[in-house]
Amino acid sequence: MLTKLTLKNFKNFQNATFALGPLTVLIGANASGKSNVRDAFRFLHGLSRGYNLAEIMGEKYVEGGVLQWQGIRGGTRESAYLGADTFAMTIEVSDPHKSTSIYSIEVRPGTGASRPKVVEESLCVGDREIFRYRPDQEKTDVRISSATPYRPLLTQIAEQQNWEAQSLTACAREAVRAIHSMRFSELNPDAMRRPSFPGQTVLGDRGENLSSVLQTLCEDPHQRNAWVEWIRELTPMDTSDFDFVPDQTGRILLALVEENGRRTSAYSASDGTLRFLGMIAALLGPEASRFHFFEELENGLHPGRLHLLLQLMERKASEGRVQIMATTHSPQLLGFLSENAVEHASLLYRLPDTSEGRIRRITDIQDAKRLIKEQGIANLHESGWFEDAMFFLDDTEDAA
Ligand SMILES: Nc1ncnc2c1ncn2[C@@H]1O[C@H](COP(=O)(O)OP(=O)(O)O)[C@@H](O)[C@H]1O
Ligand SMILES: [Mg+2]
C-alpha cells in the first residue's frame, strides 16, 4: 500500500506530506490543490510506464500517431512551485511482512529549450540504500553504461536483463510495480453509453467498455448472482438484472432490467446510475487497478447510493484489494465515513494571499475531534469550520 507522499516545490505545494490510508478523502476549497495531488500521482504512474520525463509531463504518442498518455496539467513550465528550479517527490510503500520502501526523485523541469532532467534519485528498502543517482555529480554509485538522466533511473534499472546486480533490479521492479497499477477515472456517461466488443475487459478512464466489462463480470454464474444480488440491493428502483444486447457490428450494449421487467438500454439509463456502475466496475472489474483516484466522488449520486458506495469502497479497501483516494466537496459524504476513514481524511488549504497549498489531517486540527463528536463532521464542513480553524491556527503557529 502507498502510505506517504511528500511533495517539495511541486505545483502549489512547497513542502507537503500526505499520509495515505486504505481510503483517503481530500477536502478543500477550489484551487486549494486537490487536482495537483492527482497530478503528482499521475507523474509517478507515468514514470512507472517507463516514459521519459518529457513524455511524463508532456504527451506520449505511440506508433500510428495514437495518443497513449496525456501529460501533466501545466506541462513542464508550471510544474514547479512558483517557477522554482526543481521539484521533488517521495513515495513510501509499506506492506505487512515486507520492508518499507522509499523512492525519491528530484527533477529539473527545464526552462526554454532545455529538456526535463533528473537531479537526484534514490531508492531505499528498509534501512538499505538500493541506489542513489546524481547524474550531474561524478560520485554516483550506479553505473549503467547507457543510463540517461532524461528518464528516471528506476525504470532503466528495472528493465535490465541478465545484469549482475540482480537484487538491485528486483528492488527496482518491485518499486515500479507499486506505482504502476493506478487508475484516474473521470467517468463520463456518454462514454459509458457506447457499445463495446465482448472481450474488451479494461474499463477506460471515462468508463469506455462498461458494457463488455460488466458482461465479463457476469460470465461466471456464481459471480453473476452475487453481483446482481448486490446491485439489486443498491438500486432497487432501476436495476434488478442486466442484459447484454448485440448489434450488427458484434458490439454489445448493456441493458438494465427493472423490477417490473421493463428494460432500459444504456443509451437512456440515468447518468447517476451509469456513473455508479462505472465506479463499481472500475473497483471490481476483471482487470481492476490497485490504486484509484476519483475526483468529486459524489458527482451525480443520490446520497443513499453514495452511502452504499462508500461502504463498498471501505470494505474493499480494508481487505487490501484496492486503495482509494477521492476528493469531495460534499459534507454528506464526510458524514458517511467510518471512524477509520475520518482518521485519514485531510484538508487542503491556502492561507489568504499566498499560493502555497498546505495539508492537515482533519483530526489533527485543534479541537476537531471534540467538535466532530458534538456537531458532526458534515455540519463542521458545511459551515467552513475546518478552513476557518486553519486560518486562525496557522497564523498563530507562524507567529509562535
Ligand atoms: N507551479 C505552480 N506554482 C504555484 N501554484 C500553482 C502552480 N501550478 C498550479 N498552481 C495553483 O494551483 C491551483 C489549482 O490547484 P488545483 O489542484 O487544480 O485545485 P483544486 O483543489 O480545485 O483541484 C491554482 O490556483 C494554481 O494557481
Ligand atoms: Mg480540481
Coordinates of N, CA, C and O and ligand atoms in Angstrom, one line a residue, residues 11-12 28-37 73 78-83 295 350 355, ligand 1:
K11 N 3.9 22.0 -8.1 CA 2.7 22.7 -8.2 C 2.5 23.7 -7.1 O 3.5 24.5 -6.8
N12 N 1.4 23.7 -6.4 CA 1.3 24.8 -5.3 C 1.7 24.3 -4.0 O 1.4 24.9 -3.0
G28 N -11.3 20.5 0.5 CA -10.6 21.8 0.4 C -11.3 22.6 -0.7 O -11.9 22.1 -1.6
A29 N -11.1 23.9 -0.5 CA -11.8 24.9 -1.4 C -11.3 24.7 -2.8 O -10.3 24.0 -3.1
N30 N -11.9 25.3 -3.8 CA -11.5 25.4 -5.2 C -10.1 25.9 -5.2 O -9.8 26.9 -4.4
A31 N -9.2 25.4 -6.0 CA -7.8 25.9 -6.2 C -7.0 25.7 -4.9 O -6.0 26.4 -4.7
S32 N -7.4 24.8 -4.0 CA -6.5 24.5 -2.9 C -5.4 23.5 -3.2 O -4.5 23.4 -2.5
G33 N -5.6 22.8 -4.3 CA -4.5 21.9 -4.7 C -4.9 20.4 -4.9 O -4.1 19.5 -5.0
K34 N -6.2 20.1 -4.8 CA -6.7 18.7 -4.8 C -6.2 18.0 -6.1 O -5.7 16.9 -6.1
S35 N -6.5 18.7 -7.2 CA -6.1 18.1 -8.5 C -4.6 18.1 -8.7 O -4.1 17.3 -9.5
N36 N -3.9 19.0 -8.0 CA -2.4 18.9 -8.1 C -1.9 17.7 -7.5 O -0.9 17.1 -7.9
V37 N -2.6 17.2 -6.4 CA -2.2 15.9 -5.8 C -2.4 14.8 -6.8 O -1.5 13.9 -7.0
R73 N -1.1 18.4 -16.2 CA -1.6 19.8 -16.5 C -0.5 20.8 -16.2 O 0.2 20.8 -15.2
E78 N 4.9 24.9 -15.6 CA 4.1 25.2 -14.4 C 4.1 24.1 -13.4 O 3.3 24.0 -12.6
S79 N 5.1 23.2 -13.5 CA 5.1 22.1 -12.6 C 5.8 22.4 -11.3 O 5.5 21.9 -10.2
A80 N 6.8 23.3 -11.3 CA 7.5 23.6 -10.1 C 6.9 24.9 -9.4 O 6.4 25.8 -10.1
Y81 N 6.9 24.8 -8.1 CA 6.2 25.9 -7.3 C 6.8 27.3 -7.6 O 8.0 27.5 -7.5
L82 N 5.9 28.1 -8.1 CA 6.2 29.5 -8.4 C 7.5 29.6 -9.3 O 8.4 30.4 -9.1
G83 N 7.6 28.6 -10.2 CA 8.8 28.7 -11.1 C 10.1 28.3 -10.5 O 11.2 28.6 -11.1
E295 N -12.1 12.0 -8.6 CA -12.4 13.4 -8.3 C -13.9 13.6 -8.1 O -14.7 13.0 -8.8
R350 N -5.2 27.0 1.6 CA -4.2 28.1 1.4 C -4.5 29.2 2.3 O -5.6 29.6 2.5
S355 N 0.2 31.5 -2.4 CA -0.1 30.5 -3.4 C 0.1 29.1 -2.7 O -0.3 28.1 -3.3
Ligands
LIG1 N1 3.6 25.8 -10.3 C1 2.7 26.3 -9.5 N2 3.1 27.2 -8.5 C2 2.2 27.7 -7.7 N3 0.9 27.5 -7.8 C3 0.4 26.7 -8.7 C4 1.3 26.0 -9.7 N4 0.6 25.3 -10.5 C5 -0.7 25.4 -10.1 N5 -0.8 26.2 -9.1 C6 -2.0 26.6 -8.4 O1 -2.8 25.5 -8.1 C7 -4.2 25.9 -8.1 C8 -5.0 24.9 -8.7 O2 -5.0 23.7 -8.0 P1 -6.0 22.5 -8.3 O3 -5.3 21.3 -7.7 O4 -6.4 22.5 -9.7 O5 -7.2 22.9 -7.3 P2 -8.5 22.1 -6.9 O6 -8.3 21.9 -5.4 O7 -9.6 23.0 -7.2 O8 -8.5 20.8 -7.6 C9 -4.3 27.2 -8.9 O9 -4.7 28.2 -8.0 C10 -2.9 27.4 -9.4 O10 -2.5 28.8 -9.3

